[in-house]
Coordinates of C-alpha atoms in Angstrom, one line a residue:
Chain A
M1 CA -95.5 -86.0 54.8
S2 CA -93.2 -87.3 52.1
L3 CA -92.2 -85.4 49.0
S4 CA -93.8 -88.0 46.6
R5 CA -97.2 -87.2 48.2
T6 CA -97.0 -83.4 47.8
L7 CA -95.8 -83.2 44.2
T8 CA -97.9 -84.5 41.4
R9 CA -96.3 -85.7 38.1
R10 CA -97.7 -82.6 36.3
Q11 CA -96.1 -80.3 38.9
T12 CA -92.8 -82.0 38.6
L13 CA -92.9 -81.7 34.8
L14 CA -93.8 -78.0 34.9
A15 CA -91.0 -77.3 37.4
G16 CA -88.5 -79.2 35.2
L17 CA -89.7 -77.2 32.1
A18 CA -89.3 -73.9 33.9
S19 CA -85.8 -74.8 35.1
G20 CA -84.8 -75.8 31.6
V21 CA -86.1 -72.4 30.2
M22 CA -84.1 -70.5 32.8
L23 CA -80.9 -72.4 32.2
A24 CA -81.3 -71.9 28.4
R25 CA -82.0 -68.1 28.9
P26 CA -79.8 -67.0 31.8
R27 CA -81.0 -63.4 31.5
I28 CA -84.4 -64.4 32.6
A29 CA -83.0 -66.1 35.7
S30 CA -80.7 -63.2 36.5
A31 CA -82.5 -60.0 35.9
A32 CA -80.4 -58.3 38.5
P33 CA -78.0 -55.7 37.0
T34 CA -74.3 -56.6 36.5
E35 CA -72.1 -54.9 39.0
F36 CA -69.5 -52.7 37.2
V37 CA -66.7 -51.3 39.4
M38 CA -65.4 -48.0 38.0
G39 CA -62.5 -45.8 39.1
V40 CA -63.6 -42.3 38.5
N41 CA -62.9 -38.7 39.6
G42 CA -65.2 -37.6 42.5
G43 CA -67.1 -34.5 43.3
A44 CA -68.9 -32.4 40.6
A45 CA -67.0 -34.4 37.9
Y46 CA -68.8 -37.6 39.0
R47 CA -72.1 -36.0 39.4
N48 CA -72.0 -34.6 35.9
L49 CA -70.6 -37.9 34.6
Y50 CA -73.4 -39.9 36.2
N51 CA -76.2 -37.6 35.0
N52 CA -74.9 -37.4 31.4
V53 CA -73.5 -40.8 30.8
L54 CA -73.5 -43.4 33.5
R55 CA -77.2 -43.5 34.2
H56 CA -77.9 -44.1 30.5
F57 CA -75.2 -46.8 30.4
E58 CA -76.8 -48.5 33.4
A59 CA -80.3 -48.4 31.9
R60 CA -79.2 -49.5 28.4
H61 CA -76.9 -52.4 29.5
N62 CA -78.5 -53.6 32.7
A63 CA -75.4 -52.6 34.7
K64 CA -74.9 -51.1 38.1
V65 CA -72.0 -48.8 38.4
V66 CA -70.0 -49.0 41.7
P67 CA -67.7 -45.9 41.8
V68 CA -64.3 -45.9 43.3
F69 CA -63.2 -42.3 43.6
G70 CA -59.7 -40.9 43.1
S71 CA -57.5 -38.9 40.8
G72 CA -56.2 -40.6 37.6
S73 CA -52.8 -41.1 39.3
E74 CA -54.3 -42.5 42.5
L75 CA -56.5 -44.9 40.5
L76 CA -53.6 -46.1 38.4
N77 CA -51.6 -46.7 41.6
R78 CA -54.5 -48.8 42.9
V79 CA -54.6 -50.8 39.7
L80 CA -50.8 -51.4 39.9
A81 CA -51.1 -52.4 43.6
E82 CA -53.9 -54.8 42.9
R83 CA -52.4 -56.2 39.7
S84 CA -52.5 -59.8 40.9
R85 CA -56.1 -59.5 42.0
P86 CA -57.9 -56.5 40.5
T87 CA -61.0 -55.2 42.1
M88 CA -61.9 -52.6 39.5
D89 CA -63.3 -53.3 36.0
C90 CA -62.2 -50.0 34.5
F91 CA -60.8 -46.7 35.5
V92 CA -60.2 -43.2 34.2
T93 CA -56.7 -42.2 33.2
F94 CA -55.0 -39.2 31.6
Q95 CA -52.4 -39.7 28.9
G96 CA -49.3 -39.9 31.0
A97 CA -50.7 -42.5 33.4
W98 CA -52.1 -44.4 30.4
L99 CA -48.6 -44.9 29.0
V100 CA -47.3 -46.1 32.4
G101 CA -50.3 -48.5 32.6
K102 CA -49.5 -49.8 29.2
A103 CA -45.8 -50.3 30.0
E104 CA -46.6 -52.2 33.2
G105 CA -49.2 -54.4 31.5
V106 CA -52.1 -53.6 33.7
L107 CA -54.5 -52.6 30.9
E108 CA -56.7 -54.9 28.8
K109 CA -57.1 -54.2 25.1
V110 CA -60.6 -53.6 23.7
D111 CA -62.2 -54.6 20.4
Y112 CA -62.8 -51.4 18.5
N113 CA -65.3 -53.2 16.2
K114 CA -67.6 -53.6 19.2
I115 CA -67.5 -49.9 20.2
P116 CA -70.6 -48.0 19.1
H117 CA -70.0 -44.8 17.1
I118 CA -66.2 -45.5 16.9
D119 CA -66.1 -44.6 13.2
D120 CA -67.4 -41.1 14.0
V121 CA -64.7 -40.4 16.5
H122 CA -61.6 -38.2 15.8
D123 CA -58.7 -40.3 14.8
F124 CA -56.3 -38.7 17.3
L125 CA -58.4 -40.2 20.1
K126 CA -57.8 -43.8 19.0
D127 CA -54.9 -45.9 20.2
P128 CA -52.9 -47.7 17.5
D129 CA -52.1 -50.5 19.9
G130 CA -55.7 -51.4 20.5
Y131 CA -56.2 -50.1 24.1
A132 CA -59.2 -48.0 24.9
P133 CA -59.6 -44.9 22.9
F134 CA -60.0 -41.5 24.7
V135 CA -63.6 -40.6 25.4
N136 CA -63.2 -37.0 26.5
F137 CA -60.9 -34.2 25.8
G138 CA -60.3 -30.5 26.5
A139 CA -57.5 -28.0 25.9
W140 CA -54.9 -26.8 28.4
G141 CA -54.5 -23.1 28.0
I142 CA -55.0 -20.0 30.1
V143 CA -57.9 -19.6 32.5
Y144 CA -58.5 -16.2 34.1
N145 CA -61.0 -14.4 36.3
K146 CA -63.0 -12.2 33.9
D147 CA -64.2 -9.9 36.7
T148 CA -60.7 -8.9 37.7
V149 CA -58.6 -9.4 34.6
R150 CA -59.8 -6.9 31.9
T151 CA -57.1 -7.9 29.3
P152 CA -56.2 -11.5 29.6
P153 CA -52.9 -12.9 28.5
R154 CA -53.2 -14.0 24.9
S155 CA -50.2 -16.4 25.0
F156 CA -48.2 -18.4 27.4
K157 CA -45.4 -16.0 26.9
A158 CA -47.6 -13.1 28.0
L159 CA -47.7 -14.6 31.5
W160 CA -44.3 -13.1 32.0
D161 CA -45.7 -9.5 31.4
R162 CA -45.3 -7.3 34.5
A163 CA -49.0 -6.4 34.2
Y164 CA -49.7 -9.9 35.6
D165 CA -47.4 -9.7 38.6
R166 CA -48.9 -11.5 41.6
K167 CA -51.9 -12.6 39.6
V168 CA -50.6 -15.9 38.0
M169 CA -50.5 -19.3 39.7
L170 CA -48.8 -22.4 38.3
G171 CA -49.3 -26.1 39.2
G172 CA -47.4 -27.2 42.3
V173 CA -47.4 -30.7 43.7
Y174 CA -49.2 -31.8 40.6
H175 CA -49.0 -30.6 37.0
W176 CA -45.6 -29.0 37.2
Q177 CA -44.2 -31.3 34.5
I178 CA -46.7 -30.2 31.9
H179 CA -46.0 -26.6 32.6
L180 CA -42.3 -27.2 31.9
A181 CA -42.9 -29.0 28.7
A182 CA -45.5 -26.4 27.5
F183 CA -43.3 -23.5 28.4
A184 CA -40.3 -25.1 26.7
Y185 CA -42.4 -25.3 23.6
A186 CA -43.8 -21.8 23.9
W187 CA -40.3 -20.2 24.3
T188 CA -38.2 -22.4 21.9
G189 CA -40.7 -24.4 19.8
D190 CA -39.4 -27.7 21.3
Q191 CA -40.6 -29.5 24.4
K192 CA -37.1 -31.0 24.9
N193 CA -35.5 -27.7 25.8
I194 CA -36.4 -28.1 29.4
D195 CA -33.4 -26.0 30.7
V196 CA -34.9 -22.9 29.0
A197 CA -38.3 -23.7 30.6
F198 CA -36.6 -23.9 34.0
D199 CA -34.8 -20.6 33.5
K200 CA -38.1 -18.9 32.4
V201 CA -40.1 -20.4 35.3
K202 CA -37.4 -19.3 37.8
E203 CA -37.6 -15.8 36.3
L204 CA -41.4 -15.8 36.8
A205 CA -41.5 -17.6 40.2
P206 CA -40.9 -14.5 42.5
R207 CA -43.8 -12.7 40.7
L208 CA -46.3 -15.6 41.0
A209 CA -49.4 -15.4 43.3
G210 CA -48.8 -19.0 44.3
L211 CA -49.0 -22.6 43.2
Y212 CA -52.1 -24.7 42.8
G213 CA -52.9 -28.4 43.5
L214 CA -55.9 -30.5 42.5
S215 CA -58.9 -28.9 40.7
S216 CA -60.7 -28.2 44.0
D217 CA -57.6 -26.2 45.2
T218 CA -57.4 -24.2 42.0
Q219 CA -61.1 -23.4 42.1
S220 CA -60.8 -22.3 45.8
K221 CA -57.9 -20.0 44.9
F222 CA -59.8 -18.4 42.1
Q223 CA -62.8 -18.0 44.4
Q224 CA -60.8 -16.5 47.2
G225 CA -59.0 -14.1 44.9
I226 CA -55.6 -15.6 45.8
A227 CA -54.8 -15.7 42.1
D228 CA -56.6 -14.5 38.9
I229 CA -54.8 -16.3 36.1
A230 CA -53.6 -19.9 35.7
P231 CA -52.6 -22.2 32.9
W232 CA -55.4 -24.7 33.3
Y233 CA -57.9 -26.9 31.5
S234 CA -60.8 -25.6 29.4
Y235 CA -63.2 -28.2 30.8
T236 CA -62.4 -27.7 34.5
A237 CA -62.9 -24.0 33.8
Q238 CA -66.3 -24.8 32.4
R239 CA -67.1 -26.9 35.4
V240 CA -66.1 -24.2 37.8
R241 CA -68.0 -21.6 35.8
Q242 CA -71.1 -23.7 36.2
L243 CA -70.6 -23.4 40.0
G244 CA -70.6 -19.7 39.7
V245 CA -66.9 -18.8 39.6
P246 CA -66.5 -16.1 36.9
V247 CA -63.6 -17.7 34.9
A248 CA -63.0 -17.7 31.2
F249 CA -60.7 -19.8 29.0
Q250 CA -58.2 -18.2 26.6
M251 CA -56.6 -20.4 23.9
P252 CA -53.0 -19.3 23.7
E253 CA -51.7 -17.9 20.4
E254 CA -48.9 -20.6 20.4
G255 CA -51.7 -23.2 20.6
G256 CA -53.0 -25.0 23.7
F257 CA -52.3 -28.6 24.5
L258 CA -54.9 -31.3 24.2
Y259 CA -55.7 -33.2 27.4
P260 CA -57.7 -36.3 26.7
S261 CA -58.9 -38.9 29.2
A262 CA -59.8 -42.6 28.7
Y263 CA -61.7 -45.3 30.5
H264 CA -59.5 -48.4 30.4
A265 CA -60.4 -52.0 31.0
V266 CA -58.3 -53.3 33.9
K267 CA -56.2 -56.4 33.0
G268 CA -58.0 -59.4 34.2
T269 CA -61.6 -58.0 34.2
Q270 CA -64.3 -60.3 32.8
K271 CA -66.3 -57.3 31.7
V272 CA -64.4 -55.9 28.7
E273 CA -67.6 -55.9 26.7
L274 CA -69.2 -53.6 29.3
V275 CA -66.2 -51.3 29.0
E276 CA -66.7 -51.2 25.2
K277 CA -70.3 -50.4 25.7
L278 CA -69.4 -47.7 28.2
I279 CA -67.0 -46.1 25.7
G280 CA -69.8 -46.2 23.1
T281 CA -72.2 -44.5 25.5
F282 CA -69.7 -41.6 25.9
Y283 CA -69.6 -41.3 22.1
D284 CA -73.4 -41.1 21.7
P285 CA -74.1 -37.9 19.9
E286 CA -77.3 -37.5 21.9
L287 CA -75.5 -37.5 25.2
Q288 CA -72.4 -35.5 24.2
P289 CA -74.1 -32.0 24.4
G290 CA -74.8 -32.7 28.1
L291 CA -71.1 -33.4 28.7
A292 CA -70.1 -30.3 26.8
R293 CA -72.6 -28.0 28.6
E294 CA -71.8 -29.2 32.2
D295 CA -68.3 -30.5 31.9
G296 CA -66.9 -28.5 29.1
F297 CA -65.7 -31.5 27.1
I298 CA -65.2 -30.9 23.4
P299 CA -67.3 -33.5 21.6
S300 CA -65.3 -36.6 20.6
N301 CA -67.9 -37.6 18.1
K302 CA -67.6 -35.6 14.9
K303 CA -71.4 -35.9 14.3
T304 CA -72.4 -34.3 17.5
V305 CA -74.3 -31.0 17.1
L306 CA -74.0 -28.6 20.0
P307 CA -76.5 -25.8 20.8
A308 CA -74.9 -22.5 19.7
A309 CA -74.8 -21.2 23.3
V310 CA -72.8 -24.3 24.5
A311 CA -70.5 -24.3 21.5
A312 CA -69.7 -20.6 22.2
E313 CA -68.2 -21.6 25.6
L314 CA -65.9 -24.2 24.2
P315 CA -62.7 -24.1 22.0
T316 CA -63.6 -24.3 18.3
M317 CA -62.4 -27.2 16.2
E318 CA -60.0 -24.8 14.3
E319 CA -58.4 -24.0 17.7
V320 CA -58.3 -27.7 18.6
Q321 CA -56.5 -28.5 15.3
R322 CA -53.9 -25.9 16.2
C323 CA -53.3 -27.5 19.6
H324 CA -50.3 -29.6 20.4
H325 CA -49.8 -32.9 22.2
W326 CA -47.4 -33.3 25.1
D327 CA -44.5 -35.6 24.6
W328 CA -45.5 -38.0 27.3
A329 CA -42.7 -40.4 26.5
L330 CA -40.2 -37.6 27.2
I331 CA -42.1 -36.5 30.3
N332 CA -42.4 -40.0 31.8
R333 CA -38.8 -40.7 31.1
D334 CA -37.3 -37.5 32.6
E335 CA -39.8 -36.2 35.1
G336 CA -38.0 -37.7 38.1
A337 CA -35.0 -35.5 37.4
W338 CA -37.3 -32.5 36.6
L339 CA -39.1 -33.0 39.9
N340 CA -35.9 -32.7 41.9
R341 CA -35.0 -29.5 40.0
W342 CA -38.5 -28.1 40.5
N343 CA -38.4 -28.7 44.2
A344 CA -34.9 -27.4 44.7
E345 CA -34.8 -24.5 42.2
V346 CA -38.4 -23.3 41.6
R347 CA -40.5 -23.9 44.7
R348 CA -38.4 -21.9 47.0
L349 CA -38.5 -18.8 44.7
V350 CA -42.3 -18.6 44.9
R351 CA -43.4 -16.3 47.7
G352 CA -47.0 -17.1 47.7
Chain B
M1 CA -52.9 -67.6 72.6
L2 CA -49.8 -65.7 71.7
G3 CA -50.0 -67.0 68.1
L4 CA -53.1 -65.1 67.0
P5 CA -52.0 -61.6 68.1
T6 CA -48.6 -62.3 66.6
A7 CA -50.1 -63.4 63.3
Y8 CA -52.4 -60.4 63.3
F9 CA -49.5 -58.0 63.9
L10 CA -47.4 -59.7 61.2
L11 CA -50.2 -59.5 58.7
I12 CA -51.6 -56.0 59.4
V13 CA -48.4 -54.1 60.4
A14 CA -45.2 -56.0 59.6
Y15 CA -45.9 -57.4 56.1
P16 CA -46.9 -54.1 54.5
L17 CA -44.0 -52.3 56.2
A18 CA -41.6 -55.0 55.0
N19 CA -42.9 -54.7 51.5
L20 CA -42.4 -51.0 51.6
V21 CA -38.9 -51.3 52.9
R22 CA -38.1 -54.0 50.3
M23 CA -39.4 -51.8 47.5
G24 CA -37.2 -48.9 48.7
F25 CA -34.2 -51.1 47.8
S26 CA -35.2 -51.6 44.2
R27 CA -34.2 -49.4 41.4
P28 CA -36.5 -49.6 38.4
E29 CA -35.6 -48.3 34.9
R30 CA -36.6 -44.7 34.2
G31 CA -40.3 -44.5 33.3
R32 CA -41.1 -47.9 34.9
V33 CA -42.8 -48.5 38.3
F34 CA -41.3 -51.8 39.4
G35 CA -37.7 -52.9 39.4
E36 CA -35.7 -56.1 40.1
G37 CA -32.6 -56.6 42.3
V38 CA -31.4 -54.9 45.4
S39 CA -29.7 -51.5 45.4
L40 CA -28.8 -48.9 48.0
A41 CA -29.0 -46.1 45.4
N42 CA -32.3 -44.6 46.5
Y43 CA -31.1 -44.2 50.1
V44 CA -27.7 -42.9 49.0
E45 CA -29.4 -40.3 46.8
I46 CA -31.7 -39.2 49.7
L47 CA -29.0 -39.0 52.3
T48 CA -26.6 -37.1 50.0
S49 CA -29.1 -34.7 48.6
E50 CA -29.3 -31.3 50.0
L51 CA -33.0 -31.1 48.9
Y52 CA -34.1 -34.2 50.8
L53 CA -32.0 -33.5 53.9
E54 CA -33.5 -30.0 54.1
T55 CA -37.0 -31.5 53.5
L56 CA -36.4 -33.8 56.5
L57 CA -35.3 -30.9 58.6
V58 CA -38.4 -28.9 57.6
T59 CA -40.6 -31.9 58.4
F60 CA -39.1 -32.2 61.8
R61 CA -39.3 -28.5 62.5
I62 CA -43.0 -28.5 61.6
G63 CA -43.6 -31.6 63.8
L64 CA -41.8 -30.1 66.8
L65 CA -43.4 -26.6 66.5
S66 CA -46.8 -28.2 66.1
A67 CA -46.3 -30.3 69.1
L68 CA -45.1 -27.4 71.2
C69 CA -48.0 -25.2 70.1
A70 CA -50.5 -28.0 70.9
L71 CA -48.8 -28.4 74.2
A72 CA -49.0 -24.7 75.0
L73 CA -52.7 -24.7 74.2
G74 CA -53.5 -28.2 75.4
L75 CA -51.9 -28.2 78.9
P76 CA -53.9 -25.2 80.4
L77 CA -57.0 -26.6 78.8
A78 CA -56.5 -30.1 80.3
L79 CA -55.8 -28.5 83.7
Y80 CA -58.9 -26.4 83.5
I81 CA -61.0 -29.4 82.4
R82 CA -59.7 -31.4 85.4
R83 CA -60.9 -28.7 87.8
A84 CA -64.2 -27.9 86.0
P85 CA -67.6 -29.2 87.4
P86 CA -68.7 -32.5 85.9
V87 CA -71.3 -31.1 83.5
L88 CA -69.0 -28.3 82.2
R89 CA -66.1 -30.8 82.0
S90 CA -68.2 -33.0 79.6
V91 CA -69.1 -30.0 77.5
I92 CA -65.5 -28.8 77.2
V93 CA -64.2 -32.3 76.4
F94 CA -66.8 -32.6 73.7
I95 CA -66.0 -29.2 72.2
T96 CA -62.3 -30.1 72.3
I97 CA -62.7 -33.4 70.4
A98 CA -65.5 -32.2 68.1
P99 CA -63.1 -31.0 65.4
I100 CA -62.0 -34.6 64.9
L101 CA -65.5 -35.2 63.5
I102 CA -64.9 -32.7 60.8
S103 CA -62.9 -33.5 57.7
I104 CA -59.3 -32.2 57.8
V105 CA -59.8 -30.7 54.3
V106 CA -62.8 -28.6 55.5
R107 CA -60.8 -27.4 58.5
A108 CA -57.9 -26.5 56.2
Y109 CA -60.1 -24.4 54.0
G110 CA -61.6 -22.8 57.1
W111 CA -58.1 -21.7 58.1
M112 CA -57.6 -20.4 54.5
V113 CA -60.7 -18.2 54.9
L114 CA -59.4 -16.9 58.2
L115 CA -55.7 -16.5 57.5
S116 CA -55.3 -15.6 53.8
N117 CA -54.3 -12.1 52.7
R118 CA -57.9 -11.1 52.3
G119 CA -59.0 -13.3 55.2
V120 CA -60.8 -12.4 58.4
V121 CA -57.7 -11.9 60.5
N122 CA -55.8 -9.7 58.1
S123 CA -58.9 -7.7 57.2
A124 CA -59.7 -7.1 60.9
L125 CA -56.1 -6.0 61.7
M126 CA -56.0 -3.7 58.7
N127 CA -59.4 -2.2 59.5
L128 CA -58.2 -1.5 63.0
G129 CA -55.2 0.2 61.6
M130 CA -52.8 -2.2 63.3
I131 CA -51.1 -3.2 60.1
D132 CA -50.5 -1.5 56.7
R133 CA -50.3 -4.7 54.6
P134 CA -51.4 -8.2 55.2
L135 CA -49.4 -10.5 57.4
R136 CA -48.2 -13.7 55.7
L137 CA -50.0 -16.2 57.9
I138 CA -50.6 -18.8 55.3
F139 CA -48.9 -20.7 52.4
N140 CA -45.7 -20.9 54.5
E141 CA -44.5 -22.9 57.6
T142 CA -46.5 -20.6 59.9
G143 CA -49.8 -21.6 58.3
V144 CA -48.8 -25.3 58.3
V145 CA -47.9 -25.2 62.1
I146 CA -51.2 -23.4 63.0
G147 CA -53.3 -25.8 61.0
T148 CA -51.5 -28.9 62.2
A149 CA -51.5 -27.9 65.9
H150 CA -55.3 -27.2 65.6
V151 CA -55.9 -30.6 64.0
L152 CA -53.9 -32.5 66.6
L153 CA -54.8 -30.5 69.7
P154 CA -57.5 -33.0 70.9
F155 CA -54.8 -35.8 71.0
M156 CA -52.7 -33.6 73.2
V157 CA -55.6 -32.7 75.6
L158 CA -56.8 -36.3 75.9
A159 CA -53.3 -37.6 76.6
I160 CA -52.6 -35.0 79.3
L161 CA -56.1 -35.3 80.7
G162 CA -55.6 -39.0 81.2
S163 CA -52.6 -38.3 83.3
V164 CA -53.7 -35.3 85.4
Q165 CA -57.0 -36.9 86.3
T166 CA -55.1 -39.6 88.3
I167 CA -53.3 -37.0 90.5
D168 CA -54.5 -37.1 94.1
R169 CA -56.1 -33.8 95.0
A170 CA -54.8 -34.3 98.6
L171 CA -51.3 -33.6 97.3
E172 CA -52.3 -30.2 96.0
D173 CA -54.2 -29.5 99.2
A174 CA -51.1 -30.5 101.3
A175 CA -48.9 -28.2 99.3
A176 CA -51.3 -25.3 99.6
S177 CA -51.7 -25.9 103.4
L178 CA -47.9 -25.6 103.7
G179 CA -48.1 -22.2 102.1
A180 CA -47.5 -22.8 98.4
R181 CA -49.1 -20.4 96.1
P182 CA -51.4 -21.8 93.3
W183 CA -48.8 -21.4 90.5
R184 CA -46.2 -23.1 92.7
V185 CA -48.6 -26.0 93.3
V186 CA -49.1 -26.3 89.6
F187 CA -45.3 -26.2 88.8
D188 CA -44.0 -28.2 91.7
V189 CA -46.8 -30.8 92.2
V190 CA -49.1 -31.1 89.2
L191 CA -46.7 -30.7 86.3
P192 CA -44.1 -33.3 87.6
L193 CA -46.9 -35.8 88.1
A194 CA -48.4 -35.0 84.7
L195 CA -45.1 -35.4 82.9
P196 CA -45.9 -38.9 81.6
G197 CA -49.1 -37.6 80.0
I198 CA -47.4 -34.5 78.7
A199 CA -44.6 -36.6 77.2
A200 CA -47.1 -39.1 75.6
G201 CA -49.1 -36.2 74.1
T202 CA -46.0 -34.5 72.8
V203 CA -44.7 -37.6 71.2
L204 CA -48.1 -38.5 69.8
V205 CA -48.6 -35.1 68.2
F206 CA -45.0 -35.0 66.9
I207 CA -45.4 -38.3 65.2
L208 CA -48.8 -37.4 63.7
A209 CA -47.5 -34.0 62.6
V210 CA -44.4 -35.3 60.8
G211 CA -46.6 -37.8 59.0
S212 CA -49.4 -35.4 58.1
F213 CA -50.1 -34.7 54.4
V214 CA -53.4 -32.9 53.8
T215 CA -52.8 -29.9 56.1
P216 CA -49.2 -29.1 54.8
V217 CA -50.4 -29.4 51.2
L218 CA -53.3 -27.0 51.6
L219 CA -52.0 -24.6 54.2
G220 CA -48.4 -24.7 52.8
G221 CA -49.8 -23.7 49.4
Q222 CA -47.6 -26.3 47.7
L223 CA -44.6 -24.1 48.8
V224 CA -43.7 -26.0 52.0
L225 CA -42.2 -29.4 51.1
T226 CA -42.4 -32.1 53.7
L227 CA -41.2 -35.6 53.4
P228 CA -44.7 -37.2 53.1
M229 CA -45.4 -34.7 50.3
A230 CA -42.1 -35.6 48.6
A231 CA -43.0 -39.3 48.9
M232 CA -46.5 -38.6 47.5
Q233 CA -45.0 -36.8 44.5
Q234 CA -42.9 -39.9 43.8
F235 CA -45.9 -42.2 44.0
N236 CA -48.6 -40.0 42.3
S237 CA -46.7 -37.8 40.1
T238 CA -43.7 -39.7 38.7
F239 CA -44.9 -43.3 39.6
N240 CA -41.5 -44.0 41.2
W241 CA -42.7 -46.3 43.9
A242 CA -39.1 -47.4 44.8
F243 CA -37.9 -43.9 45.6
G244 CA -41.1 -42.9 47.3
S245 CA -40.8 -46.0 49.5
A246 CA -37.2 -45.1 50.3
L247 CA -38.4 -41.6 51.4
V248 CA -41.0 -43.2 53.7
G249 CA -38.3 -45.6 55.0
V250 CA -36.0 -42.6 55.9
L251 CA -38.9 -40.8 57.6
L252 CA -39.8 -44.0 59.6
V253 CA -36.3 -44.5 60.9
A254 CA -35.8 -40.9 61.7
V255 CA -39.1 -40.7 63.7
M256 CA -38.3 -44.0 65.5
A257 CA -34.9 -42.8 66.5
T258 CA -36.3 -39.4 67.7
T259 CA -39.0 -41.1 69.7
L260 CA -36.5 -43.6 71.3
L261 CA -34.2 -40.7 72.2
F262 CA -37.1 -38.7 73.7
D263 CA -38.1 -41.8 75.7
R264 CA -34.7 -42.2 77.1
V265 CA -34.3 -38.6 78.1
L266 CA -37.8 -38.6 79.7
K267 CA -37.0 -41.8 81.7
R268 CA -33.9 -40.2 83.1
R269 CA -35.8 -37.0 84.0
L270 CA -38.6 -39.1 85.8
A271 CA -35.9 -41.1 87.7
R272 CA -34.3 -37.8 88.8
L273 CA -37.7 -36.5 90.0
A274 CA -38.4 -39.7 91.8
A275 CA -35.1 -39.4 93.6
R276 CA -36.0 -35.9 94.8

């Protein structure tokens, strides 16, 4: 049976017309969602992120998120390793890694004019060079177990009080550099005075309860009563509190430090527009209360209205305005030397 | 036929290793990840630094103690499995290797629950009045060795088991019929013949222990610094890939040298036994 016998002229014309419509309107031909590979933090952080932001992003923009889990540093390392052939479209970074990514040219700029709600976002979250603005932020201050610590330390300097002997833990393998810069500021008013910070940390080290690692390790040490106080993040404290660990956040009198995170487009991705839409989804004032309630993120959109009970758990905007920014250029430049000193001089003084 | 395996080896093993070694010879500017040129500065810094030499020593000490602990636990277990009835043997082998199926992180947290100051072991000892204050069983080298030996015990048992299962029972029967007591049969007949398996298990556990990362981080409480941790700090904390690669290169050379030395000593020992 030949083809000319089975297809009539009318059928051929109709098929041609249908093909033409599909070519002219590719979205009709390809209703399947666009795959969007995202580097994100795993565990409870991803679960909250998916429920509060990503599922709305997928539904609104016909995208399918494919998560790649890791810490901000691990994800940046992956992007650096894959720089000639990237496999991720975007990834989460904190401020220090973001500067490294910029210097190494592995980030793609975004068009701020295409980011929904961008005009309502705090200016300090925007990047003057045109890279992705920060979407989330919290404060780094003092987190304590409210069941075991009746009078929490009101300042970073108060961590040196004898009343808190064997109760405090500091960051170990990770986070040590931000402790040094913050303590230099607390004791001298200048993050550059790192020698003073080292001297103070060495004074405190023998009285510490231990050192902490990633968020899961810190949470575990709070849960097991290994330590009761730690300089830590307001939003991780909120996340841990949601899991039933009785911790509270104390903004230090000297002012805490702002810790924002961004979702950056990876250099070479063809989906920069989706990254812009993702950032806009984070800024949606309808979605931000969910992020604040479950993840403890302070709203980045100035127009977001939080329920009173949720707002009471977070640092106020007045407290946020008194917060400081870490000097990441200084930290990134000098942390190699600081690390050697930390390992040689501080670590061995901690008894655990 | 030789071409394909060689190409596979070059692609999967040699190329990444060569890349790592090459990176260890670069010296990027401060705050940058990648650098041009060739420099010995990273290796000179490591080999002249008290901190990194001590870290290498700690890493090897943990590796050696973990291997010895795994041997002390694994050898009797392997000998028992060999003599057990077939069904029981299968059950014990399964129980021995079952921990491999569980995440190392979960096992490390399990040890924390057991060994911490308020953990099961210390609470029990204090309730029994055997100690006044908690023993420091965790967040130090002791905790790392306990955790690492537990993680790697199945590798030791399987290596020794492979060796002891090939020993002809008639040799033991012959020794016994000539009046040797059971312990003498084990020491004079079984152990010399099991030596290749013991050596293989010890080397395997040592190599895996010096390269382990998760267990030392969690059970060392960030207080015990090993070379893999120091390398990870360079990669993940300061983004100094060059220095991190050099640390890995030093560890690689040190482990290879130790293994070759061990191999040479073992061969001499086996030759001496054969001559007897």
